[in-house]
GROMACS .gro file of C-alpha atoms in nm:
model
  500
    1MET     CA    1   0.001  -0.005   0.001
    2THR     CA    2   0.138   0.345  -0.085
    3SER     CA    3   0.029   0.691   0.008
    4SER     CA    4  -0.096   0.733  -0.368
    5SER     CA    5  -0.352   0.449  -0.324
    6LEU     CA    6  -0.711   0.553  -0.378
    7PHE     CA    7  -0.983   0.395  -0.168
    8ASP     CA    8  -1.348   0.399  -0.211
    9VAL     CA    9  -1.395   0.478   0.162
   10ILE     CA   10  -1.151   0.578   0.439
   11ILE     CA   11  -1.278   0.537   0.790
   12ILE     CA   12  -1.110   0.731   1.077
   13GLY     CA   13  -1.132   0.508   1.391
   14SER     CA   14  -1.224   0.146   1.464
   15GLY     CA   15  -1.505   0.192   1.711
   16ILE     CA   16  -1.803  -0.029   1.650
   17GLY     CA   17  -1.980   0.229   1.447
   18GLY     CA   18  -1.679   0.255   1.217
   19LEU     CA   19  -1.621  -0.117   1.193
   20VAL     CA   20  -1.988  -0.182   1.098
   21THR     CA   21  -1.969   0.082   0.829
   22ALA     CA   22  -1.641  -0.085   0.703
   23THR     CA   23  -1.765  -0.436   0.700
   24GLN     CA   24  -2.091  -0.352   0.535
   25LEU     CA   25  -1.917  -0.155   0.258
   26ALA     CA   26  -1.642  -0.403   0.206
   27ALA     CA   27  -1.902  -0.685   0.182
   28LYS     CA   28  -2.058  -0.490  -0.098
   29GLY     CA   29  -1.720  -0.473  -0.285
   30ALA     CA   30  -1.595  -0.138  -0.179
   31LYS     CA   31  -1.221  -0.092  -0.128
   32VAL     CA   32  -1.216   0.008   0.237
   33LEU     CA   33  -0.928   0.133   0.460
   34VAL     CA   34  -0.977   0.179   0.841
   35LEU     CA   35  -0.719   0.379   1.030
   36GLU     CA   36  -0.684   0.327   1.409
   37SER     CA   37  -0.459   0.531   1.628
   38TYR     CA   38  -0.439   0.266   1.906
   39THR     CA   39  -0.289  -0.091   1.900
   40ILE     CA   40  -0.622  -0.277   1.895
   41PRO     CA   41  -0.974  -0.210   1.753
   42GLY     CA   42  -1.294  -0.122   1.936
   43GLY     CA   43  -1.251   0.213   2.115
   44SER     CA   44  -1.476   0.215   2.408
   45ALA     CA   45  -1.562  -0.146   2.320
   46GLY     CA   46  -1.203  -0.255   2.363
   47TYR     CA   47  -1.020  -0.434   2.638
   48PHE     CA   48  -0.687  -0.448   2.813
   49GLU     CA   49  -0.508  -0.723   2.996
   50ARG     CA   50  -0.321  -0.707   3.338
   51GLN     CA   51  -0.186  -0.987   3.557
   52GLY     CA   52  -0.417  -1.258   3.417
   53TYR     CA   53  -0.732  -1.032   3.405
   54ARG     CA   54  -0.897  -0.926   3.081
   55PHE     CA   55  -1.085  -0.594   3.146
   56ASP     CA   56  -1.346  -0.449   2.925
   57VAL     CA   57  -1.277  -0.079   2.864
   58GLY     CA   58  -1.648  -0.001   2.890
   59ALA     CA   59  -1.961  -0.164   3.017
   60SER     CA   60  -2.037  -0.525   2.959
   61MET     CA   61  -2.414  -0.484   2.920
   62ILE     CA   62  -2.451  -0.575   2.557
   63PHE     CA   63  -2.767  -0.551   2.347
   64GLY     CA   64  -2.797  -0.637   1.985
   65MET     CA   65  -2.663  -0.988   2.003
   66GLY     CA   66  -2.986  -1.172   2.000
   67ASN     CA   67  -3.081  -1.417   1.729
   68LYS     CA   68  -3.429  -1.292   1.603
   69GLY     CA   69  -3.586  -0.994   1.454
   70THR     CA   70  -3.417  -0.702   1.294
   71THR     CA   71  -3.289  -0.511   1.592
   72ASN     CA   72  -3.007  -0.763   1.676
   73LEU     CA   73  -2.777  -0.528   1.480
   74LEU     CA   74  -2.446  -0.667   1.612
   75THR     CA   75  -2.535  -1.017   1.527
   76ARG     CA   76  -2.642  -0.902   1.183
   77ALA     CA   77  -2.312  -0.705   1.134
   78LEU     CA   78  -2.106  -1.016   1.219
   79HIS     CA   79  -2.307  -1.236   0.992
   80ALA     CA   80  -2.259  -1.002   0.700
   81VAL     CA   81  -1.894  -1.077   0.691
   82ASP     CA   82  -1.943  -1.443   0.781
   83VAL     CA   83  -1.822  -1.436   1.138
   84SER     CA   84  -1.994  -1.517   1.465
   85LEU     CA   85  -1.939  -1.509   1.846
   86GLU     CA   86  -2.040  -1.737   2.120
   87THR     CA   87  -2.251  -1.538   2.373
   88ILE     CA   88  -2.372  -1.606   2.734
   89ALA     CA   89  -2.734  -1.496   2.816
   90ASP     CA   90  -2.761  -1.278   3.118
   91PRO     CA   91  -3.084  -1.358   3.318
   92VAL     CA   92  -3.098  -1.022   3.491
   93GLN     CA   93  -3.015  -0.695   3.307
   94ILE     CA   94  -2.961  -0.470   3.617
   95HIS     CA   95  -2.992  -0.514   3.986
   96TYR     CA   96  -3.091  -0.164   4.127
   97HIS     CA   97  -2.974  -0.054   4.470
   98LEU     CA   98  -3.157   0.282   4.502
   99PRO     CA   99  -3.280   0.530   4.767
  100ASP     CA  100  -3.608   0.472   4.959
  101GLY     CA  101  -3.537   0.101   4.990
  102ILE     CA  102  -3.573   0.014   4.618
  103ASP     CA  103  -3.379  -0.318   4.564
  104LEU     CA  104  -3.514  -0.443   4.235
  105LYS     CA  105  -3.394  -0.665   3.960
  106VAL     CA  106  -3.474  -0.620   3.585
  107ASN     CA  107  -3.538  -0.986   3.501
  108ARG     CA  108  -3.493  -1.102   3.137
  109VAL     CA  109  -3.858  -1.229   3.150
  110TYR     CA  110  -4.074  -0.926   3.097
  111GLU     CA  111  -4.358  -1.035   3.319
  112LYS     CA  112  -4.119  -1.103   3.615
  113PHE     CA  113  -3.978  -0.749   3.584
  114LEU     CA  114  -4.325  -0.603   3.590
  115GLN     CA  115  -4.422  -0.815   3.903
  116ASN     CA  116  -4.092  -0.700   4.072
  117LEU     CA  117  -4.175  -0.328   3.999
  118ILE     CA  118  -4.546  -0.354   4.078
  119ALA     CA  119  -4.459  -0.507   4.412
  120TYR     CA  120  -4.309  -0.170   4.508
  121PHE     CA  121  -4.579   0.034   4.360
  122PRO     CA  122  -4.903  -0.167   4.364
  123HIS     CA  123  -5.127   0.148   4.317
  124GLU     CA  124  -4.935   0.213   3.985
  125LYS     CA  125  -4.995  -0.137   3.842
  126TYR     CA  126  -5.204   0.007   3.558
  127GLY     CA  127  -4.965   0.294   3.480
  128ILE     CA  128  -4.656   0.070   3.492
  129ARG     CA  129  -4.804  -0.179   3.230
  130ARG     CA  130  -4.920   0.113   3.012
  131PHE     CA  131  -4.590   0.271   3.009
  132TYR     CA  132  -4.369  -0.036   2.947
  133ASP     CA  133  -4.632  -0.177   2.689
  134GLU     CA  134  -4.598   0.150   2.502
  135CYS     CA  135  -4.234   0.101   2.484
  136TRP     CA  136  -4.301  -0.238   2.337
  137GLU     CA  137  -4.522  -0.072   2.071
  138VAL     CA  138  -4.209   0.145   1.967
  139PHE     CA  139  -3.965  -0.163   1.979
  140ASN     CA  140  -4.215  -0.379   1.759
  141CYS     CA  141  -4.233  -0.122   1.499
  142LEU     CA  142  -3.851  -0.100   1.482
  143ASN     CA  143  -3.815  -0.482   1.487
  144SER     CA  144  -4.054  -0.515   1.197
  145ILE     CA  145  -3.847  -0.317   0.944
  146GLU     CA  146  -3.496  -0.327   0.810
  147LEU     CA  147  -3.292  -0.052   0.992
  148LEU     CA  148  -3.078   0.143   0.736
  149SER     CA  149  -3.036   0.509   0.633
  150LEU     CA  150  -3.314   0.756   0.706
  151GLU     CA  151  -3.143   0.980   0.466
  152GLU     CA  152  -3.214   0.761   0.163
  153PRO     CA  153  -3.554   0.845   0.016
  154ARG     CA  154  -3.596   0.521  -0.182
  155TYR     CA  155  -3.543   0.315   0.136
  156LEU     CA  156  -3.793   0.537   0.322
  157LEU     CA  157  -4.056   0.484   0.044
  158ARG     CA  158  -3.990   0.107   0.031
  159MET     CA  159  -4.029   0.078   0.415
  160PHE     CA  160  -4.346   0.279   0.419
  161LEU     CA  161  -4.505   0.081   0.132
  162GLN     CA  162  -4.411  -0.247   0.303
  163HIS     CA  163  -4.486  -0.140   0.672
  164PRO     CA  164  -4.701   0.170   0.660
  165LEU     CA  165  -4.845   0.132   1.009
  166ALA     CA  166  -4.509   0.072   1.164
  167CYS     CA  167  -4.357   0.380   0.988
  168LEU     CA  168  -4.646   0.609   1.088
  169ARG     CA  169  -4.621   0.493   1.451
  170LEU     CA  170  -4.241   0.550   1.462
  171ALA     CA  171  -4.303   0.904   1.307
  172LYS     CA  172  -4.538   0.968   1.595
  173TYR     CA  173  -4.274   0.876   1.854
  174LEU     CA  174  -3.980   1.044   1.684
  175PRO     CA  175  -4.041   1.388   1.865
  176GLN     CA  176  -4.141   1.235   2.201
  177ASN     CA  177  -3.934   1.172   2.512
  178ALA     CA  178  -3.976   0.885   2.747
  179GLY     CA  179  -4.053   1.109   3.051
  180ASP     CA  180  -4.351   1.260   2.870
  181VAL     CA  181  -4.496   0.922   2.795
  182ALA     CA  182  -4.438   0.804   3.148
  183ARG     CA  183  -4.618   1.094   3.285
  184ARG     CA  184  -4.933   1.025   3.085
  185TYR     CA  185  -4.983   0.703   3.306
  186ILE     CA  186  -4.779   0.747   3.619
  187LYS     CA  187  -4.826   1.003   3.904
  188ASN     CA  188  -4.608   0.853   4.183
  189PRO     CA  189  -4.301   1.077   4.217
  190LEU     CA  190  -4.083   0.795   4.349
  191LEU     CA  191  -4.178   0.572   4.057
  192LEU     CA  192  -4.099   0.853   3.816
  193LYS     CA  193  -3.765   0.891   3.970
  194PHE     CA  194  -3.706   0.522   3.918
  195ILE     CA  195  -3.789   0.563   3.550
  196ASP     CA  196  -3.536   0.854   3.537
  197MET     CA  197  -3.274   0.613   3.652
  198GLU     CA  198  -3.391   0.352   3.401
  199CYS     CA  199  -3.311   0.612   3.127
  200TYR     CA  200  -3.004   0.764   3.305
  201CYS     CA  201  -2.803   0.441   3.340
  202TRP     CA  202  -2.764   0.430   2.955
  203SER     CA  203  -2.859   0.774   2.816
  204VAL     CA  204  -2.682   0.982   3.090
  205VAL     CA  205  -2.987   1.209   3.114
  206PRO     CA  206  -3.324   1.179   3.296
  207ALA     CA  207  -3.645   1.038   3.130
  208ASN     CA  208  -3.780   1.376   3.017
  209MET     CA  209  -3.468   1.429   2.799
  210THR     CA  210  -3.430   1.057   2.670
  211PRO     CA  211  -3.591   1.004   2.322
  212MET     CA  212  -3.884   0.755   2.336
  213ILE     CA  213  -3.741   0.576   2.032
  214ASN     CA  214  -3.420   0.483   2.228
  215ALA     CA  215  -3.616   0.403   2.548
  216GLY     CA  216  -3.852   0.169   2.350
  217MET     CA  217  -3.555  -0.007   2.207
  218VAL     CA  218  -3.368  -0.064   2.532
  219PHE     CA  219  -3.667  -0.130   2.769
  220SER     CA  220  -3.797  -0.391   2.535
  221ASP     CA  221  -3.495  -0.559   2.374
  222ARG     CA  222  -3.359  -0.650   2.717
  223HIS     CA  223  -3.665  -0.891   2.735
  224TYR     CA  224  -3.665  -0.974   2.362
  225GLY     CA  225  -3.311  -1.037   2.240
  226GLY     CA  226  -3.180  -0.993   2.590
  227VAL     CA  227  -2.847  -0.887   2.724
  228ASN     CA  228  -2.581  -1.135   2.591
  229TYR     CA  229  -2.217  -1.132   2.685
  230PRO     CA  230  -1.959  -1.235   2.420
  231LYS     CA  231  -1.743  -1.523   2.531
  232GLY     CA  232  -1.398  -1.387   2.576
  233GLY     CA  233  -1.503  -1.030   2.660
  234VAL     CA  234  -1.658  -0.724   2.479
  235GLY     CA  235  -1.330  -0.676   2.286
  236LYS     CA  236  -1.406  -0.994   2.092
  237ILE     CA  237  -1.690  -0.806   1.901
  238ALA     CA  238  -1.441  -0.560   1.739
  239GLN     CA  239  -1.192  -0.844   1.683
  240ALA     CA  240  -1.440  -1.042   1.505
  241LEU     CA  241  -1.563  -0.757   1.292
  242VAL     CA  242  -1.198  -0.692   1.196
  243ALA     CA  243  -1.145  -1.061   1.097
  244GLY     CA  244  -1.461  -1.031   0.881
  245LEU     CA  245  -1.338  -0.708   0.729
  246GLU     CA  246  -1.014  -0.864   0.627
  247LYS     CA  247  -1.187  -1.167   0.496
  248VAL     CA  248  -1.389  -0.966   0.246
  249GLY     CA  249  -1.087  -0.766   0.136
  250GLY     CA  250  -1.089  -0.462   0.371
  251THR     CA  251  -0.775  -0.325   0.533
  252ILE     CA  252  -0.722  -0.189   0.891
  253LYS     CA  253  -0.399  -0.011   0.996
  254TYR     CA  254  -0.312   0.039   1.361
  255GLN     CA  255  -0.104   0.299   1.551
  256THR     CA  256  -0.199   0.531   1.257
  257ARG     CA  257  -0.311   0.871   1.377
  258VAL     CA  258  -0.509   1.078   1.152
  259LYS     CA  259  -0.404   1.444   1.194
  260GLN     CA  260  -0.623   1.611   0.929
  261ILE     CA  261  -0.912   1.555   0.680
  262ILE     CA  262  -0.793   1.693   0.347
  263THR     CA  263  -1.043   1.892   0.149
  264GLU     CA  264  -1.009   2.031  -0.202
  265LYS     CA  265  -1.270   2.291  -0.337
  266GLY     CA  266  -1.479   2.228  -0.028
  267LYS     CA  267  -1.493   1.846  -0.068
  268ALA     CA  268  -1.334   1.578   0.153
  269VAL     CA  269  -1.085   1.384  -0.057
  270GLY     CA  270  -0.842   1.220   0.184
  271VAL     CA  271  -0.661   1.223   0.519
  272LYS     CA  272  -0.314   1.318   0.634
  273LEU     CA  273  -0.135   1.120   0.906
  274ALA     CA  274   0.070   1.244   1.194
  275ASN     CA  275   0.380   1.106   1.009
  276GLY     CA  276   0.287   1.308   0.706
  277GLU     CA  277   0.153   1.013   0.484
  278VAL     CA  278  -0.152   1.091   0.280
  279TYR     CA  279  -0.427   0.855   0.182
  280ARG     CA  280  -0.700   0.953  -0.068
  281GLY     CA  281  -1.053   0.836  -0.086
  282LYS     CA  282  -1.379   0.888  -0.267
  283ARG     CA  283  -1.553   0.905   0.066
  284ILE     CA  284  -1.426   0.981   0.418
  285VAL     CA  285  -1.590   0.866   0.729
  286SER     CA  286  -1.506   1.005   1.078
  287ASN     CA  287  -1.572   0.767   1.371
  288ALA     CA  288  -1.446   1.040   1.587
  289THR     CA  289  -1.686   1.258   1.787
  290ARG     CA  290  -1.830   1.544   1.611
  291TRP     CA  291  -1.620   1.787   1.825
  292ASP     CA  292  -1.300   1.606   1.732
  293THR     CA  293  -1.393   1.590   1.373
  294PHE     CA  294  -1.494   1.946   1.325
  295GLU     CA  295  -1.248   2.102   1.579
  296ASN     CA  296  -0.944   1.898   1.543
  297LEU     CA  297  -0.942   1.714   1.220
  298LEU     CA  298  -1.071   2.018   1.021
  299PRO     CA  299  -1.011   2.384   1.070
  300VAL     CA  300  -1.236   2.506   1.347
  301GLU     CA  301  -1.277   2.845   1.176
  302SER     CA  302  -1.441   2.665   0.878
  303MET     CA  303  -1.689   2.470   1.082
  304PRO     CA  304  -2.021   2.442   0.886
  305HIS     CA  305  -2.308   2.651   1.025
  306ASN     CA  306  -2.519   2.342   1.096
  307GLU     CA  307  -2.248   2.191   1.308
  308LYS     CA  308  -2.245   2.514   1.511
  309GLN     CA  309  -2.601   2.493   1.556
  310TRP     CA  310  -2.569   2.127   1.657
  311GLN     CA  311  -2.323   2.228   1.929
  312GLN     CA  312  -2.558   2.482   2.065
  313THR     CA  313  -2.820   2.206   2.094
  314TYR     CA  314  -2.602   1.926   2.225
  315GLN     CA  315  -2.315   1.936   2.478
  316LYS     CA  316  -2.055   1.673   2.573
  317SER     CA  317  -2.173   1.429   2.826
  318PRO     CA  318  -1.944   1.360   3.129
  319SER     CA  319  -1.671   1.109   3.104
  320PHE     CA  320  -1.608   0.844   3.356
  321LEU     CA  321  -1.398   0.764   3.663
  322SER     CA  322  -1.342   0.389   3.628
  323LEU     CA  323  -1.222   0.123   3.870
  324HIS     CA  324  -1.100  -0.205   3.723
  325ILE     CA  325  -1.082  -0.446   4.019
  326GLY     CA  326  -0.958  -0.799   4.061
  327VAL     CA  327  -1.124  -0.947   4.376
  328GLU     CA  328  -1.118  -1.286   4.558
  329LYS     CA  329  -1.423  -1.496   4.446
  330SER     CA  330  -1.542  -1.534   4.807
  331VAL     CA  331  -1.624  -1.161   4.829
  332LEU     CA  332  -1.937  -1.207   4.603
  333PRO     CA  333  -2.228  -1.405   4.763
  334GLN     CA  334  -2.403  -1.673   4.576
  335GLY     CA  335  -2.667  -1.544   4.343
  336THR     CA  336  -2.487  -1.204   4.282
  337GLU     CA  337  -2.603  -1.047   3.948
  338CYS     CA  338  -2.365  -0.928   3.670
  339HIS     CA  339  -2.479  -0.561   3.645
  340HIS     CA  340  -2.550  -0.329   3.933
  341ILE     CA  341  -2.662   0.037   3.986
  342LEU     CA  342  -2.587   0.201   4.316
  343LEU     CA  343  -2.724   0.542   4.431
  344GLU     CA  344  -2.783   0.660   4.786
  345GLU     CA  345  -2.960   0.994   4.721
  346TRP     CA  346  -3.187   1.075   4.437
  347GLN     CA  347  -3.054   1.428   4.398
  348GLN     CA  348  -2.712   1.295   4.339
  349MET     CA  349  -2.808   1.097   4.038
  350THR     CA  350  -2.673   1.329   3.765
  351VAL     CA  351  -2.382   1.474   3.957
  352ALA     CA  352  -2.023   1.376   3.920
  353GLN     CA  353  -1.946   1.046   4.102
  354GLY     CA  354  -2.317   1.029   4.205
  355THR     CA  355  -2.449   0.706   4.041
  356ILE     CA  356  -2.214   0.398   4.037
  357PHE     CA  357  -2.244   0.147   3.746
  358VAL     CA  358  -2.103  -0.193   3.816
  359SER     CA  359  -2.025  -0.482   3.577
  360ILE     CA  360  -1.891  -0.821   3.701
  361PRO     CA  361  -1.847  -1.016   3.369
  362THR     CA  362  -1.665  -1.307   3.521
  363LEU     CA  363  -2.006  -1.421   3.669
  364LEU     CA  364  -2.093  -1.500   3.314
  365ASP     CA  365  -1.741  -1.573   3.171
  366PRO     CA  366  -1.502  -1.694   3.450
  367ASP     CA  367  -1.207  -1.739   3.204
  368LEU     CA  368  -1.155  -1.350   3.204
  369ALA     CA  369  -0.990  -1.370   3.554
  370PRO     CA  370  -0.740  -1.597   3.719
  371GLU     CA  371  -0.901  -1.905   3.892
  372GLY     CA  372  -1.055  -1.805   4.228
  373TYR     CA  373  -1.101  -1.433   4.131
  374HIS     CA  374  -1.353  -1.210   3.978
  375ILE     CA  375  -1.352  -0.883   3.784
  376ILE     CA  376  -1.552  -0.584   3.910
  377HIS     CA  377  -1.559  -0.291   3.683
  378ALA     CA  378  -1.717   0.006   3.864
  379PHE     CA  379  -1.750   0.337   3.694
  380THR     CA  380  -1.914   0.669   3.771
  381PRO     CA  381  -1.977   0.980   3.556
  382ASP     CA  382  -1.702   1.265   3.601
  383TRP     CA  383  -1.595   1.565   3.429
  384LEU     CA  384  -1.243   1.631   3.282
  385GLU     CA  385  -1.231   1.967   3.454
  386ASN     CA  386  -1.223   1.793   3.789
  387TRP     CA  387  -0.892   1.646   3.688
  388GLN     CA  388  -0.712   1.928   3.515
  389GLY     CA  389  -0.435   2.152   3.643
  390LEU     CA  390  -0.299   1.910   3.890
  391SER     CA  391   0.061   1.811   3.952
  392GLU     CA  392   0.147   1.449   3.895
  393ARG     CA  393   0.152   1.400   4.281
  394GLU     CA  394  -0.183   1.567   4.317
  395TYR     CA  395  -0.336   1.365   4.031
  396GLU     CA  396  -0.226   1.033   4.175
  397SER     CA  397  -0.337   1.131   4.523
  398ASN     CA  398  -0.681   1.233   4.395
  399LYS     CA  399  -0.720   0.916   4.200
  400GLU     CA  400  -0.635   0.706   4.510
  401ALA     CA  401  -0.881   0.904   4.734
  402ALA     CA  402  -1.165   0.884   4.474
  403ALA     CA  403  -1.098   0.510   4.428
  404TRP     CA  404  -1.137   0.440   4.794
  405ARG     CA  405  -1.460   0.652   4.817
  406ILE     CA  406  -1.604   0.432   4.553
  407ILE     CA  407  -1.477   0.112   4.716
  408ASP     CA  408  -1.630   0.219   5.053
  409ARG     CA  409  -1.965   0.272   4.883
  410LEU     CA  410  -1.946  -0.060   4.701
  411GLU     CA  411  -1.904  -0.229   5.049
  412GLN     CA  412  -2.276  -0.158   5.091
  413ILE     CA  413  -2.358  -0.427   4.848
  414PHE     CA  414  -2.028  -0.628   4.854
  415PRO     CA  415  -1.922  -0.648   5.221
  416GLY     CA  416  -1.556  -0.746   5.248
  417LEU     CA  417  -1.454  -0.606   4.909
  418ASN     CA  418  -1.172  -0.404   5.061
  419ALA     CA  419  -1.025  -0.708   5.230
  420GLY     CA  420  -1.053  -0.921   4.923
  421LEU     CA  421  -0.878  -0.681   4.674
  422ASP     CA  422  -0.617  -0.849   4.444
  423TYR     CA  423  -0.578  -0.573   4.180
  424LEU     CA  424  -0.689  -0.223   4.129
  425GLU     CA  425  -0.644   0.018   3.834
  426VAL     CA  426  -0.798   0.367   3.827
  427GLY     CA  427  -0.894   0.551   3.502
  428THR     CA  428  -1.008   0.920   3.504
  429PRO     CA  429  -1.156   1.127   3.229
  430ARG     CA  430  -0.794   1.214   3.135
  431THR     CA  431  -0.726   0.842   3.081
  432HIS     CA  432  -1.032   0.814   2.862
  433ARG     CA  433  -0.929   1.116   2.651
  434ARG     CA  434  -0.578   0.980   2.612
  435PHE     CA  435  -0.652   0.615   2.511
  436LEU     CA  436  -0.993   0.664   2.338
  437GLY     CA  437  -0.895   0.998   2.158
  438ARG     CA  438  -1.240   1.153   2.259
  439LYS     CA  439  -1.267   1.519   2.325
  440ASP     CA  440  -1.265   1.565   2.705
  441GLY     CA  441  -1.305   1.179   2.735
  442THR     CA  442  -1.671   1.235   2.667
  443TYR     CA  443  -1.922   0.941   2.650
  444GLY     CA  444  -2.117   1.119   2.378
  445PRO     CA  445  -2.364   1.395   2.322
  446ILE     CA  446  -2.640   1.487   2.546
  447PRO     CA  447  -2.909   1.767   2.498
  448ARG     CA  448  -2.840   2.097   2.647
  449ARG     CA  449  -3.209   2.135   2.716
  450LYS     CA  450  -3.524   1.938   2.667
  451LEU     CA  451  -3.566   1.858   2.296
  452TRP     CA  452  -3.818   1.697   2.076
  453GLY     CA  453  -3.700   1.339   2.098
  454LEU     CA  454  -3.446   1.245   1.831
  455LEU     CA  455  -3.529   1.523   1.592
  456GLY     CA  456  -3.219   1.721   1.676
  457MET     CA  457  -2.965   1.433   1.605
  458ARG     CA  458  -2.757   1.460   1.297
  459PHE     CA  459  -2.750   1.178   1.051
  460ASN     CA  460  -2.454   1.048   0.887
  461ARG     CA  461  -2.394   1.293   0.593
  462THR     CA  462  -2.229   1.637   0.686
  463ALA     CA  463  -2.235   1.977   0.509
  464ILE     CA  464  -1.882   1.890   0.363
  465PRO     CA  465  -1.941   1.682   0.044
  466GLY     CA  466  -1.763   1.342   0.074
  467LEU     CA  467  -1.748   1.354   0.447
  468TYR     CA  468  -1.966   1.148   0.670
  469CYS     CA  469  -1.992   1.093   1.046
  470VAL     CA  470  -2.067   0.767   1.232
  471GLY     CA  471  -2.085   0.675   1.595
  472ASP     CA  472  -2.252   0.800   1.906
  473SER     CA  473  -2.270   1.159   1.795
  474THR     CA  474  -2.488   1.065   1.505
  475PHE     CA  475  -2.839   0.919   1.504
  476PRO     CA  476  -2.954   0.746   1.713
  477GLY     CA  477  -2.694   0.808   1.986
  478GLN     CA  478  -2.505   0.614   2.253
  479GLY     CA  479  -2.478   0.237   2.304
  480LEU     CA  480  -2.321  -0.041   2.106
  481ASN     CA  481  -2.646  -0.136   1.934
  482ALA     CA  482  -2.713   0.232   1.856
  483VAL     CA  483  -2.379   0.286   1.706
  484ALA     CA  484  -2.419  -0.036   1.502
  485PHE     CA  485  -2.741   0.118   1.370
  486SER     CA  486  -2.536   0.428   1.278
  487GLY     CA  487  -2.292   0.210   1.102
  488PHE     CA  488  -2.557   0.032   0.900
  489ALA     CA  489  -2.712   0.368   0.813
  490CYS     CA  490  -2.379   0.521   0.714
  491ALA     CA  491  -2.275   0.230   0.493
  492HIS     CA  492  -2.621   0.223   0.315
  493ARG     CA  493  -2.599   0.592   0.247
  494ILE     CA  494  -2.241   0.558   0.117
  495ALA     CA  495  -2.322   0.257  -0.090
  496VAL     CA  496  -2.607   0.448  -0.260
  497ASP     CA  497  -2.377   0.746  -0.323
  498LEU     CA  498  -2.109   0.510  -0.477
  499GLY     CA  499  -2.357   0.319  -0.680
  500LEU     CA  500  -2.268  -0.012  -0.510
   0.00000   0.00000   0.00000
C-alpha cells in the first residue's frame, strides 16, 4: 500500500460504528481502509489485560446480539462478513440498589420484571403496564423493518409501502421523550424517579430528555433479544468484525493517527497522518466525535453552520471515573448478578461521582480472571475539568482518594470487598481522553435542554461533500447497538452514493 492509493472509503477510527460501516461496505465490494490510532480495535468497546485479568474498557451490558428480529444489529453485522461469536445470556439486566429502599432486579422475563416493580408500587400497576407496553409498541415497530439510512428516500418509500403502520407509529414517537410518555400514565414521584434512573443508566440524562425511540428499544430488547455477553469479553466483538473485514478484502492499519481531513474545493478527498503520509478516498468517514471531527481534524474556523447549531443544541456528556478491580471470588455471595446500579440519594443521580455502575463479567465468563478471582468494573460519571491543572503527585493522590470512596460505597452491596482486593487500576476522564481519543473523554452528546425526541440528532452525511460521520454523535446516539445502527445507516447511504 502506498500513499498514492485511492480507496472507495477511508474510515477514521475503529469503534463499533466505524467497523460496522467498514464491514458493510467491504462486503458490497468497496475498497475500504480503516485507520486506528491505538494498537487494537474497538475504542470504548475494547479491552486491556493485566496480571491474568482481561478487563473491558467500557460496560459489559451488551444489546443487539440476539438471534431473532431486525434489531439484533451486532449479530447482523457479524453475519454480513461471515463471522460469529459465542455469547452467554444474562438472566438479569440490572440489579438496582436505590434510595427509599428500592432493591429491584430487571429480569430478562418481561412479566417477572413487571411483577418486581409492581410489588413496590401496587397502586401504579395500571400505569406501569401502560408505560412499558407502549415502549413495546415502539420496539415492535423498529423490529418489523430493516434498519438502514433515514437519509435515503428510496429506502424510506420502500419501508413505508411495506410497513405503513409501523412507519407512521415511529414517526409519531420520533419527537417524543420517555418522561412525557411515562407521565401520561404514572403519578407517583418515586416511581417517576425510578424511570429517570432507568433512562439515566444508559442515556446519561433523565427520562424527560431521553428520546422515546431509544427508550423503546432498550426497555424492550432486554426482554426480547436480551443482554448477551460475548465469550472472551466485549473486545471480541471488534476483533471479530476486523477478521470479517479482512476476509472480504478490507484493510485496517493500527497505530496510525489521522491528523487532518484533506479537503479540495470544499470536498473531503483524503486524510493526512501524523507522520505526514496521505491517503486519498472517494468518501471519508469520521468515527471520531463531532467535536474532534470539526474542531481538530478540520479547521475550526471553517466549521459548517449546521455543526455550530448542533453544538448549541447538544453538549458533551461527562466522562467516567473507572475502577478495574480484581477481587477474591469469596467476596461475592451466591446469586450475585452481573450488573448493578448504586445510588444513595436521588438528588445525586446526575452529579459527578453520584451514580455508580457495576459490571462483573466473570459471573458470566469466569475465564476472564485467574481461577478463584472475579473482575469488578465500577464506573461513575465525572468531568475532565475535575482532573485538570493537577501536579502528577496531586493527580495520583486524587485518584487514590476517589477510588477508595467508590470502594467504601461498594462495600454496601459487597461486604468484604476491601479485604478481598487483588488488583486495582483507576482510570479518570484524562485516561479516557488519552486512550480513546475523545474530546474531554466524553461518553457522547447529551441535550443542553429538553428537545423533541431524536429530531435534533444529526444523521451521517455532513455539510462537507464526501465527508460522513458515524458513531455515538450521530443518530440514534449512545450504546453499542445504537452505534451499530449508525454504521448500517452510514454504509447504506455511502453505498447508494457510490452506486454499489
